[in-house]
């Protein structure tokens, strides 16, 4: 034990200055910094000086009513996709973890199917559901129907898009929620059970809040993915952001400027979501540092 | 007088492993029973059958004469609904080796959770109870702290307060000091001794022979899924009947 060596021995070498520390030089680091700065300057210069970017047009269309309405629709589709997707996904995750083999197999099958078929194909499928089932009937299973409606009346393009996004999202959400539930220490479940806490309360008060620490970063990825993913519904001629800017540039030919308008809005939306995610993570991280 | 805890011929398998091979045990009200035995002897499993965290395969567990987990009608045992089992569990406190405090809840919330949600007691009443219990385990000043910020010994004392919050008939301790640094063991044992003095019925699985000698009314020695012998500490610890018991105690001391 020579810990005493770290203490200043009394009366010894008190007035001698400690040796000066010289940090290691990093010439390569300086060179790469200069290079990156140069590239950034070139990019900024080109953005500012190349007239083809059409910044004036970008500004003119950024807050145009038709663009704002399109942003609204994009948000609406994202909202539907996330809320319905994660609600169904949570149910699927619980089914998957159920000791009942049928329930867990059905959940597995759902995830397998909806994760395997491309989203764009699923959207077209829901859009064209009327080709399979022209009328939908509501009533007793295998028994008499009480009323029936035309599929086209019930599932318009907006419903088909929201439904398609939500069902596709649910498959991914199911796996994210399942991963989150599995990440919680089994001791937590036992402790809650041993205390006699009712099952539903156990899930919502004890298990899910802890699972959220794993769920939120992954869900954040998915939500941001979905904001951009809504752009595929342009094939259904729904005036969301991407479709709307296409309509406008087909008319006026300012392709780059309008693609920039869309890009700026996607950036804004995802940035806001990232900020929200930060606070949600902080909320569920309480008690851990 | 009926026993507080009564086990009759309890059997339990984990797959091919026969963990409990016909265990019968009776614990009176206010009695402290310490269960000793080598690891794998079925001590923890035995404890977990008493609050139905593990289902027994045959045999019965009774708390104050009430059959646990089942309802008897004629010669059949009907498994109870989860709601009934949860109600029965509120009469049994359980303290885990790894504390298992809820990390996202404060100390106060941890202790208050079960009386609020399992026993549906009023917030005001539970508030007073929690303050009293935290005071009892010496952690009144940590009520608003999160478990992560406490030492292992403090966490286990919170876990004991949490188990007591249900005002249980019996408290089960599953190696409560095994996960603790040696210098923190004492503070947890002190709290447990205090409980024993005030007449709490306790079943304690532990390797703390000193605790057994000082506090236990009965020492139970388990080996390979059976109770090999049981009796007052002086007899089991100093003059056991079985060579197996003598060898084990010789090693642990």
Coordinates of C-alpha atoms in Angstrom, one line a residue:
Chain A
X1 CA 0.0 0.0 0.0
X2 CA 1.8 3.1 -1.2
X3 CA -1.1 5.5 -1.3
X4 CA 1.0 7.9 0.9
X5 CA 3.0 8.7 -2.2
X6 CA 0.1 10.8 -3.6
X7 CA 0.2 13.1 -0.7
X8 CA 2.7 15.9 -0.6
X9 CA 5.4 14.9 1.8
X10 CA 5.7 17.6 4.4
X11 CA 8.6 20.0 3.9
X12 CA 10.0 18.4 0.8
X13 CA 10.4 20.1 -2.6
X14 CA 7.6 22.6 -1.7
X15 CA 9.0 25.5 -3.7
X16 CA 9.9 23.6 -6.9
X17 CA 7.3 24.1 -9.7
X18 CA 5.5 21.1 -11.0
X19 CA 6.6 20.1 -14.6
X20 CA 4.5 21.7 -17.4
X21 CA 2.2 19.4 -19.4
X22 CA 2.6 19.6 -23.2
X23 CA -0.5 18.1 -25.0
X24 CA 0.1 15.8 -28.0
X25 CA -0.1 17.7 -31.4
X26 CA -2.7 16.5 -33.9
X27 CA -1.7 17.9 -37.3
X28 CA -4.0 15.5 -39.2
X29 CA -6.9 16.7 -37.1
X30 CA -6.2 20.3 -38.1
X31 CA -5.9 19.4 -41.8
X32 CA -9.2 17.5 -41.9
X33 CA -10.9 20.4 -40.0
X34 CA -9.7 22.8 -42.7
X35 CA -10.9 20.5 -45.5
X36 CA -14.3 20.1 -44.0
X37 CA -14.6 23.9 -43.5
X38 CA -13.7 24.4 -47.1
X39 CA -16.3 21.9 -48.3
X40 CA -19.0 23.5 -46.1
X41 CA -18.1 27.0 -47.5
X42 CA -18.4 25.6 -51.1
X43 CA -21.8 24.1 -50.4
X44 CA -23.1 27.3 -48.8
X45 CA -21.7 29.4 -51.6
X46 CA -23.4 27.2 -54.2
X47 CA -26.7 27.3 -52.3
X48 CA -26.6 31.1 -52.2
X49 CA -25.3 31.9 -55.7
X50 CA -26.7 29.3 -58.0
X51 CA -29.9 30.9 -59.3
X52 CA -31.4 27.5 -60.2
X53 CA -32.2 26.9 -56.5
X54 CA -34.9 29.6 -57.0
X55 CA -35.0 30.7 -53.3
X56 CA -37.5 33.4 -54.2
X57 CA -40.0 30.7 -55.5
X58 CA -39.3 28.6 -52.4
X59 CA -40.2 31.5 -50.1
X60 CA -43.3 32.2 -52.2
X61 CA -44.6 28.7 -52.0
X62 CA -43.5 27.7 -48.5
X63 CA -46.6 29.2 -46.9
X64 CA -49.0 28.9 -49.9
X65 CA -52.4 27.8 -48.7
X66 CA -52.4 24.7 -50.9
X67 CA -49.0 23.7 -49.4
X68 CA -50.1 24.3 -45.8
X69 CA -53.3 22.2 -46.4
X70 CA -51.0 19.5 -47.8
X71 CA -48.8 19.7 -44.7
X72 CA -52.0 19.3 -42.6
X73 CA -52.9 16.2 -44.5
X74 CA -49.4 14.7 -44.1
X75 CA -49.7 15.4 -40.3
X76 CA -53.2 13.8 -40.2
X77 CA -52.0 10.7 -42.0
X78 CA -48.9 10.4 -39.7
X79 CA -51.2 10.9 -36.7
X80 CA -53.6 8.1 -37.8
X81 CA -50.7 5.8 -38.7
X82 CA -49.0 6.3 -35.4
X83 CA -52.0 6.3 -33.0
X84 CA -53.8 3.3 -34.7
X85 CA -50.5 1.6 -35.5
X86 CA -49.2 1.7 -32.0
X87 CA -52.5 0.9 -30.4
X88 CA -52.9 -2.2 -32.6
X89 CA -49.2 -2.9 -32.3
X90 CA -49.5 -3.0 -28.5
X91 CA -52.4 -5.4 -28.7
X92 CA -50.3 -7.6 -31.1
X93 CA -47.3 -7.5 -28.8
X94 CA -49.4 -8.6 -25.8
X95 CA -50.9 -11.4 -27.9
X96 CA -47.5 -12.5 -29.0
X97 CA -46.3 -12.7 -25.4
X98 CA -49.5 -14.6 -24.4
X99 CA -49.2 -18.2 -23.2
X100 CA -52.1 -18.9 -25.5
X101 CA -50.5 -20.5 -28.6
X102 CA -53.3 -19.4 -31.0
X103 CA -53.1 -15.8 -29.9
X104 CA -49.3 -15.7 -30.2
X105 CA -49.3 -17.5 -33.6
X106 CA -51.9 -15.1 -35.0
X107 CA -49.8 -12.1 -33.8
X108 CA -46.7 -13.7 -35.3
X109 CA -48.5 -14.3 -38.6
X110 CA -49.7 -10.7 -38.7
X111 CA -46.2 -9.3 -38.2
X112 CA -44.9 -11.7 -40.8
X113 CA -47.5 -10.7 -43.4
X114 CA -47.6 -7.0 -43.0
X115 CA -43.8 -6.6 -42.7
X116 CA -43.2 -8.7 -45.8
X117 CA -45.4 -7.0 -48.3
X118 CA -44.2 -3.6 -49.6
X119 CA -46.2 -0.6 -48.1
X120 CA -47.0 0.8 -51.6
X121 CA -48.6 -2.6 -52.6
X122 CA -50.6 -2.7 -49.3
X123 CA -51.9 0.8 -49.9
X124 CA -53.1 0.0 -53.5
X125 CA -54.7 -3.2 -52.1
X126 CA -56.8 -1.3 -49.6
X127 CA -57.5 1.4 -52.2
X128 CA -58.9 -1.3 -54.5
X129 CA -60.6 -3.4 -51.9
X130 CA -63.9 -2.9 -53.7
X131 CA -62.6 -5.2 -56.5
X132 CA -62.6 -8.0 -54.0
X133 CA -65.6 -7.1 -51.8
X134 CA -67.9 -4.7 -53.6
X135 CA -70.2 -4.5 -50.5
X136 CA -69.4 -4.9 -46.8
X137 CA -72.1 -6.5 -44.6
X138 CA -72.3 -6.1 -40.8
X139 CA -74.2 -8.7 -38.8
X140 CA -73.9 -12.0 -37.0
X141 CA -70.8 -14.0 -38.1
X142 CA -72.0 -16.7 -40.6
X143 CA -75.5 -15.5 -39.8
X144 CA -77.8 -12.7 -41.1
X145 CA -76.5 -9.3 -41.9
X146 CA -78.1 -6.2 -40.4
X147 CA -76.9 -3.7 -42.9
X148 CA -74.5 -3.5 -45.8
X149 CA -72.6 -0.6 -47.4
X150 CA -70.7 -0.2 -50.6
X151 CA -67.0 -0.7 -50.0
X152 CA -66.2 2.4 -52.1
X153 CA -68.5 4.6 -49.8
X154 CA -66.9 3.2 -46.6
X155 CA -63.2 3.2 -47.7
X156 CA -62.4 6.3 -49.7
X157 CA -58.8 7.2 -50.6
X158 CA -58.2 8.9 -47.3
X159 CA -59.5 5.9 -45.2
X160 CA -57.6 3.5 -47.4
X161 CA -54.4 5.5 -46.9
X162 CA -54.8 5.8 -43.2
X163 CA -55.8 2.2 -42.8
X164 CA -52.9 1.0 -45.0
X165 CA -50.3 3.1 -43.1
X166 CA -51.7 2.1 -39.7
X167 CA -51.9 -1.7 -40.5
X168 CA -48.3 -1.6 -41.9
X169 CA -47.1 0.4 -38.9
X170 CA -48.7 -1.9 -36.5
X171 CA -46.5 -4.8 -37.5
X172 CA -43.4 -2.8 -36.7
X173 CA -44.9 -1.2 -33.6
X174 CA -45.7 -4.7 -32.3
X175 CA -42.1 -5.7 -32.5
X176 CA -40.9 -2.5 -30.8
X177 CA -43.4 -2.8 -28.0
X178 CA -42.6 -6.5 -27.5
X179 CA -38.9 -5.7 -27.4
X180 CA -39.7 -3.0 -24.8
X181 CA -41.8 -5.4 -22.6
X182 CA -39.0 -8.0 -22.8
X183 CA -36.4 -5.5 -21.7
X184 CA -38.1 -5.0 -18.3
X185 CA -36.4 -7.1 -15.6
X186 CA -38.7 -10.2 -14.8
X187 CA -38.2 -9.4 -11.1
X188 CA -40.4 -6.3 -11.6
X189 CA -43.3 -8.4 -12.8
X190 CA -42.8 -10.8 -9.8
X191 CA -42.6 -8.0 -7.3
X192 CA -45.8 -6.4 -8.7
X193 CA -47.5 -9.8 -8.6
X194 CA -46.3 -10.6 -5.1
X195 CA -47.7 -7.2 -3.9
X196 CA -51.1 -8.2 -5.3
X197 CA -51.3 -5.3 -7.8
X198 CA -54.1 -6.0 -10.3
X199 CA -53.0 -7.2 -13.8
X200 CA -54.0 -4.1 -15.8
X201 CA -52.4 -1.8 -13.2
X202 CA -49.3 -3.9 -13.2
X203 CA -49.0 -3.4 -17.0
X204 CA -49.7 0.4 -17.1
X205 CA -48.1 1.5 -13.8
X206 CA -45.1 -0.9 -13.5
X207 CA -44.1 -2.6 -16.7
X208 CA -45.0 -0.2 -19.6
X209 CA -43.4 2.9 -18.0
X210 CA -40.1 1.0 -17.8
X211 CA -40.5 -0.6 -21.2
X212 CA -41.0 3.0 -22.6
X213 CA -37.2 3.6 -22.1
X214 CA -36.6 1.0 -24.8
X215 CA -39.7 1.8 -26.8
X216 CA -39.3 5.5 -27.2
X217 CA -36.0 5.7 -29.2
X218 CA -37.2 3.0 -31.6
X219 CA -40.7 4.5 -31.8
X220 CA -39.1 7.9 -32.6
X221 CA -37.3 6.3 -35.5
X222 CA -40.6 4.8 -36.7
X223 CA -42.6 8.0 -36.3
X224 CA -40.0 10.1 -38.2
X225 CA -39.9 7.3 -40.8
X226 CA -43.7 7.5 -41.1
X227 CA -43.7 11.3 -41.6
X228 CA -41.7 10.8 -44.7
X229 CA -43.4 7.5 -45.5
X230 CA -46.7 9.2 -45.9
X231 CA -45.2 10.5 -49.2
X232 CA -45.9 7.2 -50.9
X233 CA -49.7 7.8 -50.7
X234 CA -49.2 10.2 -53.6
X235 CA -50.0 7.2 -55.8
X236 CA -53.5 7.4 -54.5
X237 CA -53.7 11.0 -55.6
X238 CA -54.2 12.3 -52.1
X239 CA -53.0 15.9 -51.8
X240 CA -50.4 15.3 -49.1
X241 CA -47.2 17.3 -49.2
X242 CA -45.2 15.4 -51.8
X243 CA -48.2 15.0 -54.2
X244 CA -49.1 18.7 -53.8
X245 CA -45.6 20.0 -54.7
X246 CA -45.6 17.7 -57.7
X247 CA -48.9 19.1 -58.8
X248 CA -47.5 22.6 -58.5
X249 CA -44.2 22.0 -60.4
X250 CA -46.0 20.2 -63.2
X251 CA -47.9 23.4 -63.6
X252 CA -45.1 26.0 -63.3
X253 CA -41.9 23.9 -64.1
X254 CA -40.0 25.0 -60.9
X255 CA -39.1 21.5 -60.0
X256 CA -36.1 22.1 -57.7
X257 CA -37.7 25.0 -55.8
X258 CA -40.9 23.0 -55.0
X259 CA -38.9 19.9 -54.0
X260 CA -37.1 22.2 -51.7
X261 CA -40.4 23.4 -50.2
X262 CA -41.3 19.8 -49.4
X263 CA -37.9 19.1 -48.0
X264 CA -38.0 22.1 -45.7
X265 CA -41.4 21.1 -44.4
X266 CA -40.3 17.5 -43.8
X267 CA -37.2 18.9 -42.0
X268 CA -39.4 21.1 -39.8
X269 CA -41.8 18.3 -38.9
X270 CA -39.1 15.8 -38.1
X271 CA -37.2 18.4 -36.1
X272 CA -40.2 19.1 -34.0
X273 CA -40.7 15.4 -33.4
X274 CA -37.1 15.0 -32.4
X275 CA -37.5 17.7 -29.8
X276 CA -40.7 16.1 -28.5
X277 CA -38.8 12.7 -28.3
X278 CA -36.1 14.3 -26.2
X279 CA -38.6 15.4 -23.6
X280 CA -40.5 12.1 -23.7
X281 CA -37.3 10.2 -23.1
X282 CA -36.4 12.5 -20.3
X283 CA -39.8 11.9 -18.7
X284 CA -39.5 8.1 -18.8
X285 CA -35.8 8.2 -17.8
X286 CA -36.7 9.6 -14.4
X287 CA -35.2 7.7 -11.5
X288 CA -32.1 6.8 -13.6
X289 CA -29.1 8.9 -14.2
Chain B
X1 CA -55.2 -22.8 17.4
X2 CA -54.6 -23.1 13.6
X3 CA -51.1 -22.4 12.3
X4 CA -50.4 -19.2 10.5
X5 CA -48.7 -21.0 7.7
X6 CA -49.3 -24.7 7.1
X7 CA -47.7 -26.7 4.2
X8 CA -48.7 -30.3 3.7
X9 CA -46.8 -32.6 1.4
X10 CA -45.9 -30.0 -1.2
X11 CA -44.4 -31.2 -4.5
X12 CA -43.0 -29.1 -7.3
X13 CA -41.1 -29.9 -10.6
X14 CA -39.2 -27.7 -12.9
X15 CA -39.2 -29.8 -16.0
X16 CA -37.5 -33.1 -15.1
X17 CA -36.1 -31.6 -11.8
X18 CA -38.1 -32.6 -8.7
X19 CA -37.4 -29.4 -6.6
X20 CA -39.8 -30.0 -3.7
X21 CA -40.3 -33.6 -2.7
X22 CA -43.1 -33.6 -0.2
X23 CA -42.5 -30.7 2.2
X24 CA -44.6 -30.2 5.3
X25 CA -44.1 -27.3 7.5
X26 CA -46.1 -25.5 10.2
X27 CA -45.4 -22.0 11.4
X28 CA -47.3 -20.4 14.4
X29 CA -48.4 -16.8 14.7
X30 CA -45.5 -14.7 15.8
X31 CA -42.9 -17.4 15.0
X32 CA -39.7 -16.7 13.2
X33 CA -38.6 -19.7 11.1
X34 CA -35.2 -19.6 9.4
X35 CA -34.7 -21.9 6.5
X36 CA -31.1 -23.1 5.8
X37 CA -29.8 -25.3 3.2
X38 CA -27.3 -25.6 0.3
X39 CA -28.2 -23.8 -3.0
X40 CA -30.5 -25.9 -5.1
X41 CA -32.1 -27.5 -2.1
X42 CA -35.5 -25.8 -2.9
X43 CA -35.5 -23.1 -0.1
X44 CA -36.4 -20.3 -2.4
X45 CA -39.0 -22.3 -4.4
X46 CA -40.6 -23.3 -1.1
X47 CA -40.9 -19.7 -0.1
X48 CA -42.4 -18.8 -3.5
X49 CA -45.0 -21.5 -3.3
X50 CA -46.2 -19.8 0.0
X51 CA -47.5 -16.8 -1.9
X52 CA -48.4 -18.7 -5.1
X53 CA -45.6 -17.2 -7.2
X54 CA -45.0 -20.9 -7.9
X55 CA -48.0 -23.2 -8.2
X56 CA -47.7 -26.3 -6.2
X57 CA -48.4 -29.5 -8.1
X58 CA -49.7 -31.6 -5.2
X59 CA -50.1 -30.9 -1.5
X60 CA -51.6 -27.8 0.0
X61 CA -50.6 -24.4 1.4
X62 CA -52.8 -22.7 4.0
X63 CA -52.5 -19.3 5.5
X64 CA -54.6 -19.1 8.8
X65 CA -56.5 -22.1 7.7
X66 CA -57.4 -20.6 4.3
X67 CA -56.3 -22.8 1.3
X68 CA -54.0 -20.8 -1.0
X69 CA -54.6 -20.6 -4.7
X70 CA -57.4 -23.2 -4.7
X71 CA -60.9 -23.8 -3.5
X72 CA -61.8 -27.2 -2.1
X73 CA -65.1 -28.8 -3.0
X74 CA -65.5 -32.4 -2.1
X75 CA -62.3 -34.2 -3.2
X76 CA -61.4 -31.6 -5.8
X77 CA -59.3 -28.5 -5.8
X78 CA -60.5 -25.7 -8.1
X79 CA -57.8 -23.2 -9.1
X80 CA -58.8 -19.7 -8.0
X81 CA -59.3 -16.7 -10.3
X82 CA -56.3 -14.4 -10.5
X83 CA -58.3 -11.7 -8.6
X84 CA -58.8 -14.1 -5.6
X85 CA -55.1 -15.0 -5.7
X86 CA -54.1 -11.4 -5.6
X87 CA -56.4 -10.8 -2.6
X88 CA -54.7 -13.7 -0.8
X89 CA -51.3 -12.4 -1.7
X90 CA -52.0 -9.1 0.1
X91 CA -51.9 -11.0 3.3
X92 CA -48.3 -12.2 2.6
X93 CA -45.4 -9.8 2.3
X94 CA -42.4 -10.9 0.1
X95 CA -38.9 -9.5 0.3
X96 CA -36.7 -10.4 -2.7
X97 CA -32.9 -11.0 -2.8
X98 CA -32.5 -8.3 -5.5
X99 CA -35.0 -5.9 -3.8
X100 CA -37.0 -5.4 -7.1
X101 CA -38.0 -1.9 -6.2
X102 CA -39.8 -0.1 -9.0
X103 CA -37.0 2.2 -10.4
X104 CA -39.3 4.7 -12.0
X105 CA -41.2 5.4 -8.8
X106 CA -40.0 7.3 -5.7
X107 CA -39.5 5.5 -2.4
X108 CA -42.9 6.9 -1.2
X109 CA -44.6 5.7 -4.4
X110 CA -43.0 2.3 -4.1
X111 CA -44.3 1.8 -0.6
X112 CA -47.8 3.3 -1.3
X113 CA -48.5 1.4 -4.6
X114 CA -49.9 -1.8 -3.2
X115 CA -52.1 -0.4 -0.4
X116 CA -53.5 2.0 -3.0
X117 CA -54.1 -0.3 -5.9
X118 CA -54.4 -3.8 -4.4
X119 CA -56.2 -2.8 -1.2
X120 CA -58.0 0.3 -2.5
X121 CA -57.2 2.2 0.7
X122 CA -57.6 6.0 0.7
X123 CA -54.7 8.3 -0.2
X124 CA -54.8 10.1 3.1
X125 CA -54.7 6.8 5.1
X126 CA -51.9 5.4 3.0
X127 CA -49.9 8.6 3.2
X128 CA -49.8 8.3 7.0
X129 CA -49.0 4.6 6.8
X130 CA -46.1 5.2 4.4
X131 CA -44.6 7.9 6.6
X132 CA -44.8 5.6 9.7
X133 CA -43.2 2.7 7.8
X134 CA -40.3 4.7 6.4
X135 CA -39.7 6.1 9.8
X136 CA -39.7 2.5 11.2
X137 CA -37.0 1.4 8.7
X138 CA -35.1 4.6 9.3
X139 CA -35.5 6.2 5.9
X140 CA -38.1 9.0 6.6
X141 CA -35.7 11.5 4.9
X142 CA -35.5 9.4 1.6
X143 CA -39.2 9.5 0.8
X144 CA -38.9 11.5 -2.4
X145 CA -35.6 9.8 -3.6
X146 CA -35.5 7.3 -6.4
X147 CA -34.3 3.8 -5.5
X148 CA -31.2 4.2 -7.8
X149 CA -29.8 6.9 -5.6
X150 CA -29.9 4.7 -2.4
X151 CA -27.4 2.1 -1.2
X152 CA -28.2 -1.6 -1.4
X153 CA -29.0 -1.7 2.3
X154 CA -31.3 1.3 2.1
X155 CA -33.0 -0.2 -1.0
X156 CA -33.7 -3.5 0.9
X157 CA -35.1 -1.5 3.9
X158 CA -37.5 0.3 1.5
X159 CA -38.4 -3.1 0.1
X160 CA -39.2 -4.3 3.6
X161 CA -41.3 -1.2 4.2
X162 CA -43.1 -1.9 0.9
X163 CA -43.9 -5.5 2.0
X164 CA -45.1 -4.3 5.3
X165 CA -47.4 -1.7 3.7
X166 CA -50.0 -4.4 3.0
X167 CA -50.0 -5.1 6.8
X168 CA -49.5 -8.8 6.0
X169 CA -50.1 -11.7 8.3
X170 CA -46.7 -13.2 7.4
X171 CA -43.6 -11.8 5.8
X172 CA -41.4 -14.0 3.6
X173 CA -37.7 -13.1 3.1
X174 CA -35.8 -14.7 0.2
X175 CA -32.1 -14.3 1.0
X176 CA -32.6 -10.6 1.9
X177 CA -28.9 -9.9 2.5
X178 CA -27.2 -12.0 -0.2
X179 CA -27.0 -9.2 -2.7
X180 CA -25.5 -6.7 -0.2
X181 CA -22.0 -5.5 0.5
X182 CA -20.9 -7.0 3.8
X183 CA -21.0 -3.7 5.7
X184 CA -24.6 -3.1 4.7
X185 CA -25.9 -6.5 5.9
X186 CA -26.2 -5.3 9.5
X187 CA -28.7 -2.5 8.9
X188 CA -31.1 -4.8 7.1
X189 CA -30.8 -7.5 9.8
X190 CA -31.5 -4.9 12.5
X191 CA -34.8 -4.0 10.8
X192 CA -35.7 -7.7 10.6
X193 CA -34.8 -8.2 14.2
X194 CA -37.1 -5.3 15.1
X195 CA -39.9 -7.0 13.2
X196 CA -39.3 -10.3 15.0
X197 CA -39.4 -8.5 18.4
X198 CA -42.8 -7.0 17.6
X199 CA -44.4 -10.3 16.8
X200 CA -44.3 -10.5 13.0
X201 CA -44.6 -14.0 11.7
X202 CA -41.6 -14.5 9.4
X203 CA -40.1 -17.1 7.2
X204 CA -36.5 -16.3 6.3
X205 CA -34.3 -18.0 3.8
X206 CA -30.8 -16.9 4.6
X207 CA -27.2 -17.9 5.1
X208 CA -26.8 -15.6 8.1
X209 CA -26.3 -18.3 10.9
X210 CA -25.8 -15.5 13.5
X211 CA -29.2 -14.1 12.7
X212 CA -30.7 -17.6 12.9
X213 CA -29.1 -18.2 16.3
X214 CA -30.2 -14.8 17.7
X215 CA -33.7 -14.4 16.3
X216 CA -35.1 -17.7 15.0
X217 CA -37.7 -19.7 17.0
X218 CA -37.2 -22.6 14.6
X219 CA -34.4 -23.5 12.2
X220 CA -35.4 -25.6 9.3
X221 CA -32.7 -27.4 7.3
X222 CA -33.5 -28.4 3.7
X223 CA -31.6 -30.6 1.4
X224 CA -32.5 -31.9 -2.1
X225 CA -36.1 -30.8 -1.9
X226 CA -36.9 -32.2 1.6
X227 CA -36.8 -30.9 5.1
X228 CA -34.1 -32.9 6.7
X229 CA -34.6 -31.7 10.2
X230 CA -36.0 -28.8 12.2
X231 CA -36.0 -27.5 15.7
X232 CA -34.8 -24.7 18.0
X233 CA -31.6 -23.0 16.8
X234 CA -29.5 -24.4 19.7
X235 CA -30.3 -28.0 18.6
X236 CA -30.0 -27.6 14.8
X237 CA -27.0 -25.3 14.8
X238 CA -25.0 -27.0 17.6
X239 CA -26.2 -30.5 17.8
X240 CA -27.8 -31.6 14.5
X241 CA -29.1 -35.1 14.1
X242 CA -27.9 -35.5 10.5
X243 CA -24.3 -35.5 9.2
X244 CA -25.5 -33.5 6.2
X245 CA -26.7 -30.7 8.4
X246 CA -23.5 -30.7 10.5
X247 CA -21.4 -30.6 7.3
X248 CA -23.3 -27.6 5.9
X249 CA -23.3 -25.6 9.1
X250 CA -19.6 -26.3 9.5
X251 CA -19.0 -24.8 6.1
X252 CA -21.2 -21.7 6.4
X253 CA -19.9 -20.7 9.9

